PDB file of C-alpha atoms and ligand atoms in Angstrom:
ATOM      1  CA  UNK A 235    -113.476 -74.643 102.199  1.00 87.00           C
ATOM      2  CA  UNK A 236    -114.694 -78.190 102.607  1.00 95.00           C
ATOM      3  CA  UNK A 237    -118.106 -78.521 104.279  1.00 97.00           C
ATOM      4  CA  UNK A 238    -117.191 -81.101 106.929  1.00 98.00           C
ATOM      5  CA  UNK A 239    -120.565 -80.713 108.684  1.00 98.00           C
ATOM      6  CA  UNK A 240    -122.189 -81.985 105.465  1.00 98.00           C
ATOM      7  CA  UNK A 241    -119.653 -84.813 105.149  1.00 98.00           C
ATOM      8  CA  UNK A 242    -120.470 -85.901 108.710  1.00 98.00           C
ATOM      9  CA  UNK A 243    -124.222 -85.839 107.988  1.00 98.00           C
ATOM     10  CA  UNK A 244    -123.602 -87.974 104.897  1.00 98.00           C
ATOM     11  CA  UNK A 245    -121.576 -90.514 106.914  1.00 98.00           C
ATOM     12  CA  UNK A 246    -124.438 -90.721 109.428  1.00 98.00           C
ATOM     13  CA  UNK A 247    -126.910 -91.188 106.553  1.00 98.00           C
ATOM     14  CA  UNK A 248    -124.788 -94.020 105.078  1.00 98.00           C
ATOM     15  CA  UNK A 249    -124.803 -95.742 108.463  1.00 98.00           C
ATOM     16  CA  UNK A 250    -128.596 -95.554 108.694  1.00 97.00           C
ATOM     17  CA  UNK A 251    -128.744 -97.716 105.569  1.00 97.00           C
ATOM     18  CA  UNK A 252    -125.933-100.029 106.694  1.00 97.00           C
ATOM     19  CA  UNK A 253    -123.145 -99.490 109.209  1.00 97.00           C
ATOM     20  CA  UNK A 254    -121.359-102.630 107.970  1.00 98.00           C
ATOM     21  CA  UNK A 255    -117.641-101.955 108.134  1.00 97.00           C
ATOM     22  CA  UNK A 256    -116.861-102.637 104.452  1.00 97.00           C
ATOM     23  CA  UNK A 257    -119.999-100.955 103.062  1.00 98.00           C
ATOM     24  CA  UNK A 258    -119.462 -97.847 105.174  1.00 98.00           C
ATOM     25  CA  UNK A 259    -115.740 -97.592 104.391  1.00 98.00           C
ATOM     26  CA  UNK A 260    -116.454 -98.032 100.679  1.00 98.00           C
ATOM     27  CA  UNK A 261    -118.945 -95.180 100.587  1.00 98.00           C
ATOM     28  CA  UNK A 262    -116.869 -92.923 102.851  1.00 98.00           C
ATOM     29  CA  UNK A 263    -113.877 -93.464 100.520  1.00 98.00           C
ATOM     30  CA  UNK A 264    -115.972 -92.451  97.519  1.00 98.00           C
ATOM     31  CA  UNK A 265    -117.458 -89.484  99.384  1.00 98.00           C
ATOM     32  CA  UNK A 266    -114.052 -88.113 100.452  1.00 98.00           C
ATOM     33  CA  UNK A 267    -112.374 -88.835  97.111  1.00 98.00           C
ATOM     34  CA  UNK A 268    -115.051 -86.967  95.178  1.00 98.00           C
ATOM     35  CA  UNK A 269    -115.751 -84.191  97.704  1.00 98.00           C
ATOM     36  CA  UNK A 270    -112.262 -83.115  98.755  1.00 98.00           C
ATOM     37  CA  UNK A 271    -110.397 -81.056  96.194  1.00 98.00           C
ATOM     38  CA  UNK A 272    -106.908 -82.062  94.995  1.00 98.00           C
ATOM     39  CA  UNK A 273    -106.977 -85.598  96.350  1.00 98.00           C
ATOM     40  CA  UNK A 274    -105.607 -88.625  94.449  1.00 98.00           C
ATOM     41  CA  UNK A 275    -106.273 -91.401  96.988  1.00 98.00           C
ATOM     42  CA  UNK A 276    -108.732 -91.858  99.852  1.00 98.00           C
ATOM     43  CA  UNK A 277    -109.307 -95.067 101.732  1.00 98.00           C
ATOM     44  CA  UNK A 278    -108.811 -97.350 104.684  1.00 98.00           C
ATOM     45  CA  UNK A 279    -106.350 -99.897 106.022  1.00 98.00           C
ATOM     46  CA  UNK A 280    -107.595-102.359 108.649  1.00 98.00           C
ATOM     47  CA  UNK A 281    -105.531-104.055 111.357  1.00 98.00           C
ATOM     48  CA  UNK A 282    -105.380-107.767 110.594  1.00 97.00           C
ATOM     49  CA  UNK A 283    -102.811-110.308 111.836  1.00 95.00           C
ATOM     50  CA  UNK A 284    -100.773-107.517 113.438  1.00 96.00           C
ATOM     51  CA  UNK A 285    -100.378-105.487 110.218  1.00 98.00           C
ATOM     52  CA  UNK A 286    -102.444-102.976 108.260  1.00 98.00           C
ATOM     53  CA  UNK A 287    -104.257-104.635 105.369  1.00 98.00           C
ATOM     54  CA  UNK A 288    -105.666-102.646 102.444  1.00 98.00           C
ATOM     55  CA  UNK A 289    -109.397-101.967 102.769  1.00 98.00           C
ATOM     56  CA  UNK A 290    -111.945-100.060 100.675  1.00 98.00           C
ATOM     57  CA  UNK A 291    -110.472 -97.112  98.782  1.00 98.00           C
ATOM     58  CA  UNK A 292    -110.714 -94.835  95.732  1.00 98.00           C
ATOM     59  CA  UNK A 293    -107.655 -94.081  93.647  1.00 97.00           C
ATOM     60  CA  UNK A 294    -104.749 -95.988  92.159  1.00 96.00           C
ATOM     61  CA  UNK A 295    -103.816 -99.522  93.226  1.00 96.00           C
ATOM     62  CA  UNK A 296    -101.999 -99.394  96.548  1.00 96.00           C
ATOM     63  CA  UNK A 297     -99.661-101.411  98.745  1.00 96.00           C
ATOM     64  CA  UNK A 298    -101.581-104.224 100.399  1.00 98.00           C
ATOM     65  CA  UNK A 299     -99.776-104.724 103.726  1.00 98.00           C
ATOM     66  CA  UNK A 300     -98.094-102.176 106.001  1.00 98.00           C
ATOM     67  CA  UNK A 301     -96.224-103.180 109.167  1.00 98.00           C
ATOM     68  CA  UNK A 302     -96.761-101.362 112.461  1.00 98.00           C
ATOM     69  CA  UNK A 303     -94.505 -98.286 112.633  1.00 98.00           C
ATOM     70  CA  UNK A 304     -93.801 -98.309 108.864  1.00 97.00           C
ATOM     71  CA  UNK A 305     -94.766 -95.463 106.546  1.00 97.00           C
ATOM     72  CA  UNK A 306     -97.222 -92.733 107.436  1.00 98.00           C
ATOM     73  CA  UNK A 307    -100.031 -95.247 108.028  1.00 98.00           C
ATOM     74  CA  UNK A 308     -97.992 -97.559 110.253  1.00 98.00           C
ATOM     75  CA  UNK A 309     -96.750 -94.529 112.223  1.00 98.00           C
ATOM     76  CA  UNK A 310    -100.313 -93.266 112.805  1.00 98.00           C
ATOM     77  CA  UNK A 311    -101.143 -96.744 114.138  1.00 98.00           C
ATOM     78  CA  UNK A 312     -98.016 -97.161 116.289  1.00 98.00           C
ATOM     79  CA  UNK A 313     -98.235 -93.667 117.783  1.00 98.00           C
ATOM     80  CA  UNK A 314    -102.044 -93.576 117.854  1.00 98.00           C
ATOM     81  CA  UNK A 315    -101.852 -90.049 116.479  1.00 98.00           C
ATOM     82  CA  UNK A 316    -103.028 -88.196 113.382  1.00 98.00           C
ATOM     83  CA  UNK A 317    -100.190 -87.726 110.876  1.00 98.00           C
ATOM     84  CA  UNK A 318    -100.463 -84.672 108.622  1.00 98.00           C
ATOM     85  CA  UNK A 319     -97.457 -84.728 106.301  1.00 98.00           C
ATOM     86  CA  UNK A 320     -96.909 -81.577 104.224  1.00 98.00           C
ATOM     87  CA  UNK A 321     -94.206 -83.158 102.046  1.00 97.00           C
ATOM     88  CA  UNK A 322     -94.095 -86.935 101.880  1.00 97.00           C
ATOM     89  CA  UNK A 323     -90.575 -86.789 100.401  1.00 96.00           C
ATOM     90  CA  UNK A 324     -89.278 -85.551 103.747  1.00 96.00           C
ATOM     91  CA  UNK A 325     -91.105 -88.213 105.811  1.00 95.00           C
ATOM     92  CA  UNK A 326     -88.574 -90.924 106.662  1.00 91.00           C
ATOM     93  CA  UNK A 327     -90.019 -94.278 105.597  1.00 92.00           C
ATOM     94  CA  UNK A 328     -92.904 -92.901 103.559  1.00 93.00           C
ATOM     95  CA  UNK A 329     -94.339 -95.701 101.399  1.00 94.00           C
ATOM     96  CA  UNK A 330     -94.884 -94.366  97.881  1.00 92.00           C
ATOM     97  CA  UNK A 331     -97.942 -96.063  96.389  1.00 88.00           C
ATOM     98  CA  UNK A 332     -98.756 -93.351  93.864  1.00 87.00           C
ATOM     99  CA  UNK A 333     -95.733 -91.333  92.776  1.00 90.00           C
ATOM    100  CA  UNK A 334     -98.047 -88.333  92.262  1.00 92.00           C
ATOM    101  CA  UNK A 335     -98.673 -88.047  96.027  1.00 95.00           C
ATOM    102  CA  UNK A 336     -96.979 -85.063  97.649  1.00 97.00           C
ATOM    103  CA  UNK A 337     -98.863 -84.627 100.929  1.00 98.00           C
ATOM    104  CA  UNK A 338    -100.837 -87.041 103.066  1.00 98.00           C
ATOM    105  CA  UNK A 339    -103.030 -87.277 106.152  1.00 98.00           C
ATOM    106  CA  UNK A 340    -103.629 -90.444 108.152  1.00 98.00           C
ATOM    107  CA  UNK A 341    -106.105 -90.710 111.032  1.00 98.00           C
ATOM    108  CA  UNK A 342    -106.315 -93.694 113.397  1.00 98.00           C
ATOM    109  CA  UNK A 343    -109.739 -95.295 114.024  1.00 98.00           C
ATOM    110  CA  UNK A 344    -110.457 -96.940 117.370  1.00 98.00           C
ATOM    111  CA  UNK A 345    -112.581 -99.699 118.791  1.00 97.00           C
ATOM    112  CA  UNK A 346    -112.707 -99.869 122.593  1.00 95.00           C
ATOM    113  CA  UNK A 347    -109.658 -97.625 122.770  1.00 95.00           C
ATOM    114  CA  UNK A 348    -107.513 -99.712 120.397  1.00 97.00           C
ATOM    115  CA  UNK A 349    -106.485 -98.621 116.887  1.00 98.00           C
ATOM    116  CA  UNK A 350    -108.210-101.084 114.532  1.00 98.00           C
ATOM    117  CA  UNK A 351    -107.978 -99.177 111.229  1.00 98.00           C
ATOM    118  CA  UNK A 352    -106.661 -95.974 109.666  1.00 98.00           C
ATOM    119  CA  UNK A 353    -108.157 -93.496 107.219  1.00 98.00           C
ATOM    120  CA  UNK A 354    -105.553 -92.383 104.656  1.00 98.00           C
ATOM    121  CA  UNK A 355    -105.895 -89.480 102.187  1.00 98.00           C
ATOM    122  CA  UNK A 356    -103.218 -88.480  99.668  1.00 98.00           C
ATOM    123  CA  UNK A 357    -102.872 -85.305  97.611  1.00 98.00           C
ATOM    124  CA  UNK A 358    -100.699 -84.393  94.618  1.00 98.00           C
ATOM    125  CA  UNK A 359    -100.405 -80.893  96.137  1.00 98.00           C
ATOM    126  CA  UNK A 360     -97.793 -80.183  98.851  1.00 98.00           C
ATOM    127  CA  UNK A 361     -99.253 -79.118 102.225  1.00 98.00           C
ATOM    128  CA  UNK A 362    -102.808 -79.826 101.018  1.00 98.00           C
ATOM    129  CA  UNK A 363    -104.177 -80.543 104.491  1.00 98.00           C
ATOM    130  CA  UNK A 364    -104.711 -77.443 106.667  1.00 98.00           C
ATOM    131  CA  UNK A 365    -105.508 -77.256 110.371  1.00 97.00           C
ATOM    132  CA  UNK A 366    -109.187 -76.972 109.347  1.00 97.00           C
ATOM    133  CA  UNK A 367    -108.864 -80.241 107.378  1.00 98.00           C
ATOM    134  CA  UNK A 368    -107.213 -81.939 110.357  1.00 98.00           C
ATOM    135  CA  UNK A 369    -110.099 -80.812 112.553  1.00 98.00           C
ATOM    136  CA  UNK A 370    -112.837 -81.684 110.057  1.00 98.00           C
ATOM    137  CA  UNK A 371    -111.377 -85.083 109.215  1.00 98.00           C
ATOM    138  CA  UNK A 372    -110.845 -85.845 112.914  1.00 98.00           C
ATOM    139  CA  UNK A 373    -114.564 -85.186 113.454  1.00 98.00           C
ATOM    140  CA  UNK A 374    -115.381 -87.384 110.461  1.00 98.00           C
ATOM    141  CA  UNK A 375    -113.175 -90.153 111.915  1.00 98.00           C
ATOM    142  CA  UNK A 376    -114.950 -89.801 115.274  1.00 98.00           C
ATOM    143  CA  UNK A 377    -118.316 -90.095 113.522  1.00 98.00           C
ATOM    144  CA  UNK A 378    -117.165 -93.273 111.779  1.00 98.00           C
ATOM    145  CA  UNK A 379    -116.055 -94.725 115.134  1.00 98.00           C
ATOM    146  CA  UNK A 380    -119.469 -93.893 116.654  1.00 97.00           C
ATOM    147  CA  UNK A 381    -121.572 -95.505 113.927  1.00 98.00           C
ATOM    148  CA  UNK A 382    -119.509 -98.344 112.427  1.00 98.00           C
ATOM    149  CA  UNK A 383    -120.191-102.035 112.996  1.00 97.00           C
ATOM    150  CA  UNK A 384    -116.682-103.514 113.023  1.00 97.00           C
ATOM    151  CA  UNK A 385    -116.030-106.918 111.505  1.00 89.00           C
ATOM    152  CA  UNK A 386    -115.036-109.955 113.556  1.00 87.00           C
ATOM    153  CA  UNK A 387    -111.331-109.246 112.943  1.00 84.00           C
ATOM    154  CA  UNK A 388    -111.449-105.789 114.471  1.00 87.00           C
TER     155      UNK A 388
HETATM  156  N1  LIG B 457     -98.174 -93.527 101.792  1.00 89.82           N
HETATM  157  C1  LIG B 457     -98.692 -94.476 102.749  1.00 89.82           C
HETATM  158  C2  LIG B 457     -98.981 -95.808 102.119  1.00 89.82           C
HETATM  159  C3  LIG B 457    -100.371 -95.951 101.639  1.00 89.82           C
HETATM  160  S1  LIG B 457    -100.688 -95.115 100.213  1.00 89.82           S
HETATM  161  O1  LIG B 457    -100.464 -93.685 100.391  1.00 89.82           O
HETATM  162  C4  LIG B 457    -102.233 -95.392  99.706  1.00 89.82           C
HETATM  163  C5  LIG B 457     -97.698 -94.625 103.884  1.00 89.82           C
HETATM  164  O2  LIG B 457     -96.575 -94.130 103.834  1.00 89.82           O
HETATM  165  O3  LIG B 457     -98.053 -95.299 104.860  1.00 89.82           O
END
């Protein structure tokens, strides 16, 4: 079981040093990538010029730009809803960045009620993300929203 309470404390500790959007996202990516088991990509996309642009991440090189409503990330943005996909091969429009990815979770991040970024985590294991992961990561996303200093573009 992942200790999400500890992850949340670590995110708060990062923000005490600097809550700068890029610095915080970079360290949260590293934290999630190295803490969560069976994960091959963890990172952020930020809304810029009406698309999602690749932000800080850990893992293989990834697609740089995702349109609203496209892929799992663009769907999380368009629907403003967490997407937990047990098998990416059955998700219509899934954007395959790393062919090893089998399951994926994407959580929208808000500023003043608007989605301004998403947190994306991929796993090589089907159905990697349980209800407990959805809950824990949703709390982590909420913590990020509470502490982050967004850039001028967000
Ligand atoms: N699979 C995502 C694209 C981003 S990569 O997983 C890092 C999607 O369908 O939106």
